[in-house]
């Protein structure tokens, strides 16, 4: 049927609707709500990965659906995985005696890419405020997943790694058998409590519900 017929018959609204964007002050408010206001007994990993998605989406100007399983690709399990992330120690360009930890994130499942061709690579550094530090969040998730080839007791062990004198950088590799594992994974409810899925990516519908809940806490 022709839209010229359906529109007047059902009095459909054809006006353009404004798409509201989240700005930096809004992100601060949502993160405050997430860490300080929300009193729900959430699974620890869910709380950390939700914050990580918020910060990573903001830092890379990427839709959250580029990081988790998109609603238009349900059951595909396509999402940011460990194979798309690298953790490295690098030397300071001004003072080679000083080193820092960075994360290299390659976004593959972005809009109109179909997972092929167009990719975006971002180099993220440590931030002085932990709540805004995406590198610290990624390290925390990787440690919780026991994802590194070498066993580390804490993030401090990674920060204290030394780069060999003959090298400018040192990669902190992940286990080969974990590279296909989504970084942000689904939370499944059971009689014994919430459990983290081993391989199922977090679906966007659940992430959106979490965002809406946080926004309502702050009156959005």
CSV table of C-alpha atoms in Angstrom, one decimal:
chain,number,residue,atom,x,y,z
A,1,UNK,CA,0.0,0.0,0.0
A,2,UNK,CA,1.2,3.5,-0.8
A,3,UNK,CA,2.4,5.7,2.1
A,4,UNK,CA,0.5,8.6,0.6
A,5,UNK,CA,-2.6,6.6,1.4
A,6,UNK,CA,-1.6,5.3,4.8
A,7,UNK,CA,-0.4,8.6,6.2
A,8,UNK,CA,-3.6,10.6,6.0
A,9,UNK,CA,-5.8,7.5,6.8
A,10,UNK,CA,-4.1,6.8,10.1
A,11,UNK,CA,-3.0,10.4,10.8
A,12,UNK,CA,0.6,9.4,11.0
A,13,UNK,CA,3.1,11.9,12.2
A,14,UNK,CA,5.7,12.7,9.6
A,15,UNK,CA,7.6,15.4,11.5
A,16,UNK,CA,11.3,14.9,12.1
A,17,UNK,CA,12.0,14.0,15.7
A,18,UNK,CA,15.0,15.5,17.5
A,19,UNK,CA,17.6,12.9,18.5
A,20,UNK,CA,19.1,13.8,21.8
A,21,UNK,CA,22.8,13.2,22.3
A,22,UNK,CA,24.6,12.5,25.6
A,23,UNK,CA,27.2,15.3,26.3
A,24,UNK,CA,30.2,15.2,28.6
A,25,UNK,CA,28.3,16.6,31.6
A,26,UNK,CA,25.5,14.0,31.1
A,27,UNK,CA,28.2,11.3,31.1
A,28,UNK,CA,29.5,12.6,34.4
A,29,UNK,CA,26.0,12.5,35.9
A,30,UNK,CA,25.3,9.0,34.7
A,31,UNK,CA,28.6,7.7,36.0
A,32,UNK,CA,27.9,9.3,39.4
A,33,UNK,CA,24.5,7.6,39.4
A,34,UNK,CA,26.1,4.3,38.4
A,35,UNK,CA,28.8,4.3,41.2
A,36,UNK,CA,27.2,6.4,43.9
A,37,UNK,CA,23.5,6.5,43.6
A,38,UNK,CA,22.4,3.1,42.3
A,39,UNK,CA,21.8,0.9,45.3
A,40,UNK,CA,20.8,-2.3,43.4
A,41,UNK,CA,22.8,-5.4,44.4
A,42,UNK,CA,24.3,-5.8,40.9
A,43,UNK,CA,26.8,-8.4,39.8
A,44,UNK,CA,30.2,-6.8,40.2
A,45,UNK,CA,31.2,-7.6,36.6
A,46,UNK,CA,28.0,-6.0,35.3
A,47,UNK,CA,28.7,-2.8,37.2
A,48,UNK,CA,32.3,-2.6,35.8
A,49,UNK,CA,31.5,-3.5,32.2
A,50,UNK,CA,28.6,-1.1,32.1
A,51,UNK,CA,30.9,1.8,33.1
A,52,UNK,CA,33.5,0.6,30.6
A,53,UNK,CA,31.0,0.6,27.8
A,54,UNK,CA,29.9,4.1,28.7
A,55,UNK,CA,33.4,5.5,28.8
A,56,UNK,CA,34.6,3.6,25.7
A,57,UNK,CA,31.5,4.7,23.7
A,58,UNK,CA,32.2,8.3,24.7
A,59,UNK,CA,35.9,8.2,24.1
A,60,UNK,CA,35.6,6.7,20.6
A,61,UNK,CA,32.3,8.4,19.6
A,62,UNK,CA,30.9,5.0,18.9
A,63,UNK,CA,27.3,3.8,19.3
A,64,UNK,CA,27.0,1.2,22.2
A,65,UNK,CA,25.7,-1.2,19.6
A,66,UNK,CA,29.2,-1.2,18.1
A,67,UNK,CA,30.5,-2.7,21.4
A,68,UNK,CA,27.9,-5.2,22.3
A,69,UNK,CA,25.5,-7.4,20.3
A,70,UNK,CA,23.5,-5.1,18.1
A,71,UNK,CA,19.7,-5.3,18.2
A,72,UNK,CA,19.7,-5.7,14.4
A,73,UNK,CA,22.1,-8.6,14.6
A,74,UNK,CA,20.4,-10.7,17.3
A,75,UNK,CA,21.9,-14.1,18.1
A,76,UNK,CA,25.0,-13.2,16.0
A,77,UNK,CA,27.2,-12.9,19.0
A,78,UNK,CA,29.1,-10.2,17.1
A,79,UNK,CA,30.6,-7.8,19.6
A,80,UNK,CA,33.9,-6.3,20.8
A,81,UNK,CA,36.1,-9.4,21.7
A,82,UNK,CA,39.5,-9.9,23.2
A,83,UNK,CA,41.0,-10.2,19.7
A,84,UNK,CA,40.2,-6.6,19.1
A,85,UNK,CA,42.0,-5.3,22.2
A,86,UNK,CA,45.8,-5.1,23.0
A,87,UNK,CA,47.4,-4.1,26.3
A,88,UNK,CA,50.9,-2.7,26.0
A,89,UNK,CA,53.6,-1.0,28.1
A,90,UNK,CA,55.2,1.8,26.2
A,91,UNK,CA,58.0,4.3,26.9
A,92,UNK,CA,57.4,8.0,27.4
A,93,UNK,CA,58.4,9.9,24.2
A,94,UNK,CA,60.0,12.7,26.3
A,95,UNK,CA,61.5,10.5,29.0
A,96,UNK,CA,62.4,7.0,27.9
A,97,UNK,CA,63.0,6.0,31.5
A,98,UNK,CA,59.3,6.4,32.3
A,99,UNK,CA,56.7,4.0,31.0
A,100,UNK,CA,52.9,3.8,30.9
A,101,UNK,CA,50.2,1.3,30.1
A,102,UNK,CA,48.0,1.7,27.1
A,103,UNK,CA,45.1,-0.1,25.4
A,104,UNK,CA,44.7,-0.4,21.7
A,105,UNK,CA,41.1,-1.0,20.7
A,106,UNK,CA,40.1,-1.9,17.1
A,107,UNK,CA,36.4,-1.4,16.5
A,108,UNK,CA,35.1,-3.8,13.8
A,109,UNK,CA,31.3,-4.0,14.3
A,110,UNK,CA,30.5,-0.4,13.5
A,111,UNK,CA,27.6,1.0,11.6
A,112,UNK,CA,27.6,0.1,7.8
A,113,UNK,CA,30.8,-2.0,8.1
A,114,UNK,CA,29.2,-5.4,8.3
A,115,UNK,CA,32.2,-6.5,10.3
A,116,UNK,CA,34.4,-6.1,7.2
A,117,UNK,CA,36.6,-3.4,5.6
A,118,UNK,CA,36.2,-0.2,7.6
A,119,UNK,CA,37.8,-0.4,11.0
A,120,UNK,CA,38.6,2.2,13.6
A,121,UNK,CA,41.7,1.9,15.8
A,122,UNK,CA,42.0,3.9,19.1
A,123,UNK,CA,45.0,4.2,21.4
A,124,UNK,CA,43.8,4.8,25.0
A,125,UNK,CA,46.0,5.8,27.9
A,126,UNK,CA,45.8,5.8,31.6
A,127,UNK,CA,43.8,8.6,33.2
A,128,UNK,CA,44.5,10.1,36.6
A,129,UNK,CA,40.8,9.6,37.7
A,130,UNK,CA,40.0,5.9,37.9
A,131,UNK,CA,36.3,6.4,37.2
A,132,UNK,CA,37.1,7.8,33.8
A,133,UNK,CA,40.0,5.5,32.9
A,134,UNK,CA,39.0,3.0,30.3
A,135,UNK,CA,42.4,1.2,30.5
A,136,UNK,CA,41.8,0.4,34.2
A,137,UNK,CA,38.4,-0.9,33.4
A,138,UNK,CA,39.6,-3.1,30.6
A,139,UNK,CA,42.4,-4.5,32.8
A,140,UNK,CA,39.9,-5.2,35.6
A,141,UNK,CA,37.7,-7.2,33.2
A,142,UNK,CA,40.6,-9.1,31.8
A,143,UNK,CA,41.9,-10.0,35.2
A,144,UNK,CA,38.4,-11.2,36.2
A,145,UNK,CA,38.4,-13.4,33.1
A,146,UNK,CA,41.9,-14.7,33.7
A,147,UNK,CA,42.5,-13.6,30.2
A,148,UNK,CA,46.3,-12.9,30.3
A,149,UNK,CA,48.9,-15.5,29.3
A,150,UNK,CA,50.8,-14.7,32.5
A,151,UNK,CA,49.0,-14.8,35.8
A,152,UNK,CA,48.9,-11.4,37.6
A,153,UNK,CA,47.6,-11.0,41.1
A,154,UNK,CA,46.4,-7.5,40.5
A,155,UNK,CA,46.5,-4.5,38.1
A,156,UNK,CA,49.5,-3.2,40.0
A,157,UNK,CA,51.6,-6.2,38.7
A,158,UNK,CA,50.9,-5.1,35.2
A,159,UNK,CA,51.8,-1.5,36.0
A,160,UNK,CA,55.1,-2.6,37.4
A,161,UNK,CA,56.2,-4.6,34.3
A,162,UNK,CA,59.5,-3.5,32.9
A,163,UNK,CA,60.2,-3.0,29.2
A,164,UNK,CA,63.4,-4.7,28.1
A,165,UNK,CA,66.2,-2.1,27.4
A,166,UNK,CA,66.4,-3.0,23.7
A,167,UNK,CA,62.7,-2.4,23.1
A,168,UNK,CA,60.3,0.5,23.0
A,169,UNK,CA,57.2,-1.4,24.1
A,170,UNK,CA,56.1,-4.6,25.7
A,171,UNK,CA,52.8,-6.3,24.8
A,172,UNK,CA,50.9,-8.0,27.6
A,173,UNK,CA,49.3,-10.9,25.6
A,174,UNK,CA,46.0,-12.6,26.1
A,175,UNK,CA,45.6,-16.4,26.0
A,176,UNK,CA,44.9,-17.7,22.5
A,177,UNK,CA,41.8,-19.6,23.6
A,178,UNK,CA,40.1,-16.4,24.9
A,179,UNK,CA,40.6,-14.2,21.9
A,180,UNK,CA,37.1,-15.0,20.5
A,181,UNK,CA,35.4,-14.3,23.8
A,182,UNK,CA,33.3,-11.2,23.9
A,183,UNK,CA,34.7,-8.6,26.3
A,184,UNK,CA,31.2,-7.4,27.4
A,185,UNK,CA,29.1,-10.5,28.1
A,186,UNK,CA,25.6,-11.4,29.0
A,187,UNK,CA,24.4,-11.7,32.6
A,188,UNK,CA,22.2,-14.7,33.1
A,189,UNK,CA,19.9,-15.2,36.1
A,190,UNK,CA,19.7,-18.5,37.9
A,191,UNK,CA,18.3,-19.8,41.2
A,192,UNK,CA,21.8,-19.5,42.7
A,193,UNK,CA,22.1,-15.9,41.6
A,194,UNK,CA,23.5,-14.0,38.6
A,195,UNK,CA,26.2,-15.7,36.4
A,196,UNK,CA,28.4,-14.4,33.6
A,197,UNK,CA,28.0,-16.2,30.4
A,198,UNK,CA,31.2,-17.7,29.1
A,199,UNK,CA,30.7,-16.8,25.4
A,200,UNK,CA,27.4,-15.0,25.0
A,201,UNK,CA,27.8,-11.3,24.1
A,202,UNK,CA,25.8,-8.7,26.1
A,203,UNK,CA,22.7,-7.9,24.0
A,204,UNK,CA,22.0,-4.2,23.4
A,205,UNK,CA,18.5,-4.5,24.8
A,206,UNK,CA,19.9,-5.4,28.2
A,207,UNK,CA,22.4,-2.6,28.0
A,208,UNK,CA,19.8,-0.1,27.0
A,209,UNK,CA,17.6,-1.1,29.9
A,210,UNK,CA,20.5,-0.4,32.2
A,211,UNK,CA,21.1,3.0,30.7
A,212,UNK,CA,17.4,3.9,31.0
A,213,UNK,CA,17.4,2.8,34.7
A,214,UNK,CA,20.5,5.0,35.4
A,215,UNK,CA,19.0,7.9,33.6
A,216,UNK,CA,15.7,7.7,35.6
A,217,UNK,CA,17.7,7.8,38.8
A,218,UNK,CA,19.0,11.2,37.8
A,219,UNK,CA,15.7,12.5,36.4
A,220,UNK,CA,16.4,12.2,32.7
